[in-house]
PDB file of C-alpha atoms and ligand atoms in Angstrom:
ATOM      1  CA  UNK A   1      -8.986  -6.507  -4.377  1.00  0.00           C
ATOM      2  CA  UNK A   2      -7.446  -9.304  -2.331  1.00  0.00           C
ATOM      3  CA  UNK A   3      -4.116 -10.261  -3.839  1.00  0.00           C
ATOM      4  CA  UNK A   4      -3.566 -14.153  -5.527  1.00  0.00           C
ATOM      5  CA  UNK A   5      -0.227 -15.321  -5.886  1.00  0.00           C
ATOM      6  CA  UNK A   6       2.329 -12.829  -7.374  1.00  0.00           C
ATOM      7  CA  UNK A   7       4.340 -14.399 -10.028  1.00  0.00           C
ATOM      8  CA  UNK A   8       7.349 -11.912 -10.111  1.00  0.00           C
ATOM      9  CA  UNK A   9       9.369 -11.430 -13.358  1.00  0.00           C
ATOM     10  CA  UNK A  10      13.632 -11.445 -12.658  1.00  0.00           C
ATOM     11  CA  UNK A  11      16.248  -9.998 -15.206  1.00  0.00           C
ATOM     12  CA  UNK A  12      13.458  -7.604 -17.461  1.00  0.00           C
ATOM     13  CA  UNK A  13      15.210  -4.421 -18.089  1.00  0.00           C
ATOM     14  CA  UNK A  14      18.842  -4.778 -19.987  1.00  0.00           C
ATOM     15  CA  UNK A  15      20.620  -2.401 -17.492  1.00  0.00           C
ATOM     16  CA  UNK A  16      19.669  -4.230 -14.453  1.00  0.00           C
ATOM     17  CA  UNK A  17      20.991  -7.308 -15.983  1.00  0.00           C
ATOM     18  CA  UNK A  18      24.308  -5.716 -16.489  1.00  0.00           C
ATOM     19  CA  UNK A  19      24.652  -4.681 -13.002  1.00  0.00           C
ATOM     20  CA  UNK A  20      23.577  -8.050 -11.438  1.00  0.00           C
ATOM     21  CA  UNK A  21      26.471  -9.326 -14.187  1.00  0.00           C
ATOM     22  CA  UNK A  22      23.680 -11.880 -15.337  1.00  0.00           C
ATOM     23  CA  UNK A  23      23.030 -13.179 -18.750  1.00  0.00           C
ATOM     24  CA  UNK A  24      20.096 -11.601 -20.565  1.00  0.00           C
ATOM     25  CA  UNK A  25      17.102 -14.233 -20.656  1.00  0.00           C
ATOM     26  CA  UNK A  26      15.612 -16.007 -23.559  1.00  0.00           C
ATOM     27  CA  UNK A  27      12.480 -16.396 -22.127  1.00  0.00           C
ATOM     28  CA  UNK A  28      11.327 -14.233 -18.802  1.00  0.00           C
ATOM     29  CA  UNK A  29      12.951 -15.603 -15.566  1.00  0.00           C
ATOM     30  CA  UNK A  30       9.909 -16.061 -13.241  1.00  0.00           C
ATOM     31  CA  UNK A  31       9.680 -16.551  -9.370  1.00  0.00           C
ATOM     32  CA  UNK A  32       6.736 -16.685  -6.703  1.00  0.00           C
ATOM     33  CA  UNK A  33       6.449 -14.249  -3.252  1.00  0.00           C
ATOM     34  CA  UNK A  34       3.618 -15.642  -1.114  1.00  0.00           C
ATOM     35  CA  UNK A  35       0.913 -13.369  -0.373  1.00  0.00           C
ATOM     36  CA  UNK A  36       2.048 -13.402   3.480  1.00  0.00           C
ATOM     37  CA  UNK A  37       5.096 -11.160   1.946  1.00  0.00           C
ATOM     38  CA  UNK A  38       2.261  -7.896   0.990  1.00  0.00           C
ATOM     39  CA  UNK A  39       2.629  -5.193   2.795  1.00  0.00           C
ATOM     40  CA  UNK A  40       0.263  -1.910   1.951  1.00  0.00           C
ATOM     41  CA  UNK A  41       1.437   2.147   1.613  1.00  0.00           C
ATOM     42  CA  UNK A  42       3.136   3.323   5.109  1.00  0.00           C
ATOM     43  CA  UNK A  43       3.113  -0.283   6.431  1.00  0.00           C
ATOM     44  CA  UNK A  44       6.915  -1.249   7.052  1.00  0.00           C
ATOM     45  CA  UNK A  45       9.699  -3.434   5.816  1.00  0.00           C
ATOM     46  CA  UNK A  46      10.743  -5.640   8.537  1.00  0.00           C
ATOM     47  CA  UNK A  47      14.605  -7.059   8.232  1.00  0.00           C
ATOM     48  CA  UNK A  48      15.118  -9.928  10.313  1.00  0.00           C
ATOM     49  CA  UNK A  49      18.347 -10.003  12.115  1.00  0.00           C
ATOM     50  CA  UNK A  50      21.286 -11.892  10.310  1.00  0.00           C
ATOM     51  CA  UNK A  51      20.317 -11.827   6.623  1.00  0.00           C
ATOM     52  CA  UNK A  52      22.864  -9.801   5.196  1.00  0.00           C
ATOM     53  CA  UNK A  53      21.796  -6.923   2.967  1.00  0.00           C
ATOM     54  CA  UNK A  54      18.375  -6.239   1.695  1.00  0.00           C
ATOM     55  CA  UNK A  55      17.801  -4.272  -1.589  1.00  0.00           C
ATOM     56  CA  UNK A  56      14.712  -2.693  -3.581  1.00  0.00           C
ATOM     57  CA  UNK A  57      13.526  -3.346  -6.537  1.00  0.00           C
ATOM     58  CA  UNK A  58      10.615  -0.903  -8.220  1.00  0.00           C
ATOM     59  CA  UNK A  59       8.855  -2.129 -10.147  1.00  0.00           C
ATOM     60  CA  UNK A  60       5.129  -1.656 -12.041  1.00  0.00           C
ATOM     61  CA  UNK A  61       2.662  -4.262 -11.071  1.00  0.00           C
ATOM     62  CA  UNK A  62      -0.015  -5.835 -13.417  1.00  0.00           C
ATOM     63  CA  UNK A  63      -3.224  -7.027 -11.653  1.00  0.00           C
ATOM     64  CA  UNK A  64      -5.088  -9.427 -12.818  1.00  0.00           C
ATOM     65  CA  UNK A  65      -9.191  -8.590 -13.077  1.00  0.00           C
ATOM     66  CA  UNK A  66     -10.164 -11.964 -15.603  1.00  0.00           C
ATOM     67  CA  UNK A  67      -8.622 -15.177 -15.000  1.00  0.00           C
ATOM     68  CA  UNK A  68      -7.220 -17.250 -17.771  1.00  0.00           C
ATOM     69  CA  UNK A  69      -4.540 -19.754 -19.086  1.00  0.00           C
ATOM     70  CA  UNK A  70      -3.184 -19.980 -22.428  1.00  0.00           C
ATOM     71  CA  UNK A  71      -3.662 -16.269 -22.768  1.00  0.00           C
ATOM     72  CA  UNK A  72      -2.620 -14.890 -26.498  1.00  0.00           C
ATOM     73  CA  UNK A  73      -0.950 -11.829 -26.310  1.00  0.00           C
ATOM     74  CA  UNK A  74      -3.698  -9.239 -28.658  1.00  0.00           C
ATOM     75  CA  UNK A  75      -5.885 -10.531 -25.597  1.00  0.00           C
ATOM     76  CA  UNK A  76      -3.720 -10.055 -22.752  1.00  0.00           C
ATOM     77  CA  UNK A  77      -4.119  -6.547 -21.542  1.00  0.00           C
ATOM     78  CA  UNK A  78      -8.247  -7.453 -21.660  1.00  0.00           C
ATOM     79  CA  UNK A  79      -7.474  -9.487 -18.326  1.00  0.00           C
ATOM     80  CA  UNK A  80      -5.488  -6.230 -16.502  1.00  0.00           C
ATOM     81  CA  UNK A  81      -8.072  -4.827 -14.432  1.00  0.00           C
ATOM     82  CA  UNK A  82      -5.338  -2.808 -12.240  1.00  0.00           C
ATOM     83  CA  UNK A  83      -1.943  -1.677 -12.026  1.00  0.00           C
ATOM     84  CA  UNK A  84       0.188  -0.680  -9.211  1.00  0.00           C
ATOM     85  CA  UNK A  85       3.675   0.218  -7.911  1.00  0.00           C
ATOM     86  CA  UNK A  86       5.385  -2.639  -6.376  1.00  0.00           C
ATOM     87  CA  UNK A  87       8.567  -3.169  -4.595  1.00  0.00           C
ATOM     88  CA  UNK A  88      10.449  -6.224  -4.718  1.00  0.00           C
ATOM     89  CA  UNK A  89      12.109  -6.368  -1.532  1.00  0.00           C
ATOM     90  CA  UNK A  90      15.111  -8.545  -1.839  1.00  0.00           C
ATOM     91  CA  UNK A  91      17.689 -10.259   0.658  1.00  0.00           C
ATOM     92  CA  UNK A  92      20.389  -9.878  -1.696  1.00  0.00           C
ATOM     93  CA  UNK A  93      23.009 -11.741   0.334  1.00  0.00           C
ATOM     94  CA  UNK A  94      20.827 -14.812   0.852  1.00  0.00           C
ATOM     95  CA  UNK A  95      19.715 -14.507  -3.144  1.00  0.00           C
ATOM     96  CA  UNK A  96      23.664 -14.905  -4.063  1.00  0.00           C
ATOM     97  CA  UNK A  97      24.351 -17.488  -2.245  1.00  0.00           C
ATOM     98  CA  UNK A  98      21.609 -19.506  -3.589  1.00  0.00           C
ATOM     99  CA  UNK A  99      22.471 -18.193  -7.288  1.00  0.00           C
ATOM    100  CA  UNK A 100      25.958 -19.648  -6.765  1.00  0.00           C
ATOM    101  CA  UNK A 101      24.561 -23.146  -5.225  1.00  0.00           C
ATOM    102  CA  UNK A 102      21.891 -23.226  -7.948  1.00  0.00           C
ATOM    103  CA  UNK A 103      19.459 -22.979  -5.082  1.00  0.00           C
ATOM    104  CA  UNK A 104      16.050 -21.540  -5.405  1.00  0.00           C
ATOM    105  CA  UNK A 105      15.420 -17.710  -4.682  1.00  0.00           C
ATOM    106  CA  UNK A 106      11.986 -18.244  -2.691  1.00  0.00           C
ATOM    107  CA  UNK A 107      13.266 -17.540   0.584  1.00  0.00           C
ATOM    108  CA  UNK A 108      15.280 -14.247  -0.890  1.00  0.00           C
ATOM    109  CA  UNK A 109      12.446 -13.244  -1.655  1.00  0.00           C
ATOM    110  CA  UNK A 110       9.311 -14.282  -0.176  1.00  0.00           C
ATOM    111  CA  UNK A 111      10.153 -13.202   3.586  1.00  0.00           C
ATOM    112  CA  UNK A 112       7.540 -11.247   5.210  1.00  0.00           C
ATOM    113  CA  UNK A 113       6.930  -7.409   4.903  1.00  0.00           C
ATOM    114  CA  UNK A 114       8.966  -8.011   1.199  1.00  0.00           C
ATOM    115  CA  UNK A 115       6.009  -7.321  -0.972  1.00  0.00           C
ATOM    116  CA  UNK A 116       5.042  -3.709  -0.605  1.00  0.00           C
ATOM    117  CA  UNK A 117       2.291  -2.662  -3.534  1.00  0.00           C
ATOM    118  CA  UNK A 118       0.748   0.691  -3.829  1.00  0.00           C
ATOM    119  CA  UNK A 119      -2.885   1.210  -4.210  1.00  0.00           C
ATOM    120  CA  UNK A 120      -4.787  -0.581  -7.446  1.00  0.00           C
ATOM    121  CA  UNK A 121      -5.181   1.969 -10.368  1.00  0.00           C
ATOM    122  CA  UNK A 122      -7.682   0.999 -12.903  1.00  0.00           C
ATOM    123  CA  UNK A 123      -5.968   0.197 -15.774  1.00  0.00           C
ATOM    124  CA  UNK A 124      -8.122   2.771 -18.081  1.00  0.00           C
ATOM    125  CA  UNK A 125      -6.903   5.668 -16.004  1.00  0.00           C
ATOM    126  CA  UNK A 126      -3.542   5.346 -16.839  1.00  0.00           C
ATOM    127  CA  UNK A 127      -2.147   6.617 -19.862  1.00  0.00           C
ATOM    128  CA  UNK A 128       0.512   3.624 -21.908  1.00  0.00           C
ATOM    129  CA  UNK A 129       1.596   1.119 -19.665  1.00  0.00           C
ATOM    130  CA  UNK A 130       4.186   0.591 -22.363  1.00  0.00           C
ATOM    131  CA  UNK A 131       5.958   4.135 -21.672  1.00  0.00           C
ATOM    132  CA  UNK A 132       5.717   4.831 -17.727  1.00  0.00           C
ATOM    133  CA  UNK A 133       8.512   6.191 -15.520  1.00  0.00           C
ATOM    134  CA  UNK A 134       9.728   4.279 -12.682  1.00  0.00           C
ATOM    135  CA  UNK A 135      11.695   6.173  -9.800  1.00  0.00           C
ATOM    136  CA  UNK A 136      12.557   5.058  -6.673  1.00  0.00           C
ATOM    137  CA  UNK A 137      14.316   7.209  -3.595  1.00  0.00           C
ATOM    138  CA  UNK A 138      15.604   6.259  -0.374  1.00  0.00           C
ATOM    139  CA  UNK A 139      15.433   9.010   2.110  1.00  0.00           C
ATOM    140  CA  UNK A 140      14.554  11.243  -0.491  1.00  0.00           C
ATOM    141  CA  UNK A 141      17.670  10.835  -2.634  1.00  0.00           C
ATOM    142  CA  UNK A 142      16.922   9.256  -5.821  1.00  0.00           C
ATOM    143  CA  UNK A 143      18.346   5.191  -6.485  1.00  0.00           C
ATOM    144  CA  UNK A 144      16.411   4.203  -9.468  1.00  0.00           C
ATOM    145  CA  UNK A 145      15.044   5.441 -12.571  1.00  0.00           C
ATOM    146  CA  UNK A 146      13.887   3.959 -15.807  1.00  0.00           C
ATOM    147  CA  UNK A 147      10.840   3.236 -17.850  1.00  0.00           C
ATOM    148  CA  UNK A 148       8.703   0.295 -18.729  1.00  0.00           C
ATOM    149  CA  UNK A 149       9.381   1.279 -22.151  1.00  0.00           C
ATOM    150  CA  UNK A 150      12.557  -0.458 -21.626  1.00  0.00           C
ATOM    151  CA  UNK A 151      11.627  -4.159 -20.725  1.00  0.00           C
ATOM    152  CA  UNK A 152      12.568  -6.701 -22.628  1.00  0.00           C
ATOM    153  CA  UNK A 153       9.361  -8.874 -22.480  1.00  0.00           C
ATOM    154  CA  UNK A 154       6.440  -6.662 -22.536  1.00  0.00           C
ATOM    155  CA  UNK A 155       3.448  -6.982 -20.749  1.00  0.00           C
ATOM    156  CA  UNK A 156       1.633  -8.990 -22.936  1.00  0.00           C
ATOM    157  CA  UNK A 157       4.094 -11.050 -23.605  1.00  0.00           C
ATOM    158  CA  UNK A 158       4.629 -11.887 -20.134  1.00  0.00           C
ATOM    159  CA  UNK A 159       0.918 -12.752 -19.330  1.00  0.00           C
ATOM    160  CA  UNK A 160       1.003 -15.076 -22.168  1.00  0.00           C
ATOM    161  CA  UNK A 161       4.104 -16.673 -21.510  1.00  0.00           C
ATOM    162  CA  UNK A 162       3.303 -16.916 -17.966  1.00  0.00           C
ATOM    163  CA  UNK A 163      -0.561 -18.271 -18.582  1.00  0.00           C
ATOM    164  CA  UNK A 164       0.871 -21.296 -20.608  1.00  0.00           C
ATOM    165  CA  UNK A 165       2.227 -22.297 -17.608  1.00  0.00           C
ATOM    166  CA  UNK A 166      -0.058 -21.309 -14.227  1.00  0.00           C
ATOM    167  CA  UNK A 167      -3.183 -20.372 -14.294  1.00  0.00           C
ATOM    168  CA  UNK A 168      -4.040 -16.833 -14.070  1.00  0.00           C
ATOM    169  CA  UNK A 169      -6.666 -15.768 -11.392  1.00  0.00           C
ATOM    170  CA  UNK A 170      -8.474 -12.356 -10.728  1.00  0.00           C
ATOM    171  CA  UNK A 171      -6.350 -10.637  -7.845  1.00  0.00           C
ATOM    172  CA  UNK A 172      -3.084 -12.095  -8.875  1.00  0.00           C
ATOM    173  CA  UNK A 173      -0.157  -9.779  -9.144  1.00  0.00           C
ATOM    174  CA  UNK A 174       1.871 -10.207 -12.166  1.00  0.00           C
ATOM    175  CA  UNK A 175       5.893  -8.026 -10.555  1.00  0.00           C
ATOM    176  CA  UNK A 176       7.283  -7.237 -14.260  1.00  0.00           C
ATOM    177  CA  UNK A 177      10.817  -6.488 -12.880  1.00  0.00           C
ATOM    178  CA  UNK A 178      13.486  -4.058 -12.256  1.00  0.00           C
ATOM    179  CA  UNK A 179      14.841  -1.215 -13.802  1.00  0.00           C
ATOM    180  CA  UNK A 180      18.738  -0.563 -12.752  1.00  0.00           C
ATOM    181  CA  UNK A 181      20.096   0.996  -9.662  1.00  0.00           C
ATOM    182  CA  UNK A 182      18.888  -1.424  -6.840  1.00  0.00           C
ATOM    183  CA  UNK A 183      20.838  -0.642  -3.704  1.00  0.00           C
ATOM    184  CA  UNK A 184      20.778  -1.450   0.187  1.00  0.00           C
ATOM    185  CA  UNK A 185      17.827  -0.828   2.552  1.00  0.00           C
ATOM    186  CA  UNK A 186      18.804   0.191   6.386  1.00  0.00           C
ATOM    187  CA  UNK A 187      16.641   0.153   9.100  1.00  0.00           C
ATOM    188  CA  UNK A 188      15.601   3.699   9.959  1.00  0.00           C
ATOM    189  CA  UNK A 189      15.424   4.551   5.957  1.00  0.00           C
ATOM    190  CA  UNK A 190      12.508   5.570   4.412  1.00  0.00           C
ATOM    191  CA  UNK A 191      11.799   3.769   0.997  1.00  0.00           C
ATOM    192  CA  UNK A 192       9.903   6.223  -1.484  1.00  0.00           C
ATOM    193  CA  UNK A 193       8.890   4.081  -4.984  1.00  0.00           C
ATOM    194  CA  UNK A 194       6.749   5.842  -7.999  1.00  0.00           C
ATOM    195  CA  UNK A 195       5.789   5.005 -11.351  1.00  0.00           C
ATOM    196  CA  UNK A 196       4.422   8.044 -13.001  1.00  0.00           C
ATOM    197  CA  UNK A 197       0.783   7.809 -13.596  1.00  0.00           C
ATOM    198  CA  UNK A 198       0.035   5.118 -11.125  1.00  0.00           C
ATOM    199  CA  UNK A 199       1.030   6.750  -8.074  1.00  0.00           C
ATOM    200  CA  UNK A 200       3.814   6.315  -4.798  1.00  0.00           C
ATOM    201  CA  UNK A 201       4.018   3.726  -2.113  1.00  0.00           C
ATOM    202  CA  UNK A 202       6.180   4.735   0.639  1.00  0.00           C
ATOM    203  CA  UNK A 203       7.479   2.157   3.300  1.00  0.00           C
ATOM    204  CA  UNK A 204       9.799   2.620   6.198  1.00  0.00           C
ATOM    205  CA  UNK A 205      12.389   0.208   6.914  1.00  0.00           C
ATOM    206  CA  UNK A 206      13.202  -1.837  10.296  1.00  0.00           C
ATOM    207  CA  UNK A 207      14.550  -4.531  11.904  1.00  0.00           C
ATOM    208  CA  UNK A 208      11.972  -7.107  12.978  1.00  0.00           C
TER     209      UNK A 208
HETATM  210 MG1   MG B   1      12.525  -7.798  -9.153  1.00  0.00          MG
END
């Protein structure tokens, strides 16, 4: 399925929060990538020159099969058609600065090549969405590990919340955030993200 726009949850997992020394939300912290940013399995991340350092983020994505707004959450899961493993490539450097100016993350994150996701997984054929590892290893060595288990909004939460808002349409990708342990990308690394159950996307990294 042709990707929407991918609404992107920030600050979801407690540890992550800690180590970005941010404030844990009341309500989810949401931001857009464009769908220019996707990138598929094997395709690469492409730094541009001059932006400071770039991290990953893995992270489980929703997609969305049925379209909606005001979605309750007992009904939200009913518009998941897909899931998938998603990174959310960030230029850290440029996303501080803008934090400290009060500026808006969109170009931090919506650059090109900074929206790898993995192949669509039918929902059905995954076990509890609720209770899925997330790992993520750059040149084999492993950076990140957690599990959904551990966000703070779930997923149905976060399709409702979100769906009062935007309107929900089939092929959008819903980024639920970050476990902890997000570290630099280098050109010439290989970036190897996983959620257990849904499968691995692996991208290499270079300069553009
Ligand atoms: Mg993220």
């Amino acid at each position: 399925m042709r990707c929407g726009k991918i609404v992107c949850v920030g600050q979801n997992y407690r540890e992550h929060i800690r180590e970005m020394r941010s404030d844990e939300p009341a309500e989810p912290v949401l931001f857009l990538k464009p769908s220019t940013s996707l990138i598929s399995d094997g395709e690469a991340i492409l730094i541009p020159e001059g932006i400071g350092m770039v991290h990953h983020e893995v992270e489980l994505a929703l997609i969305i099969g049925k379209g909606g707004k005001g979605v309750s959450e007992k009904e939200a899961l009913s518009h998941v058609s897909h899931v998938a493993v998603f990174n959310d490539v960030t230029a850290r450097d440029v996303q501080t600065a803008a934090r400290k100016a009060g500026l808006p993350w969109a170009l931090a994150k919506g650059m090109d090549t900074f929206a790898p996701l993995g192949a669509q997984v039918p929902l059905g054929q995954v076990p509890d969405i609720h209770s899925l590892e997330l790992e993520l290893r750059v040149n084999g060595e492993l950076r990140q590990k957690g599990n959904t288990a551990q966000m703070i909004f779930p997923p149905e939460r976060l399709i409702s919340y979100i769906s009062r808002f935007m309107t929900l349409e089939p092929g959008d990708a819903i980024a639920t955030g970050t476990p902890s342990g997000v570290g630099p990308l280098q050109p010439g690394d290989v970036v190897e993200a996983a959620v257990l159950g849904v499968g691995k996307l692996r991208n290499p990294v270079r300069t553009r």
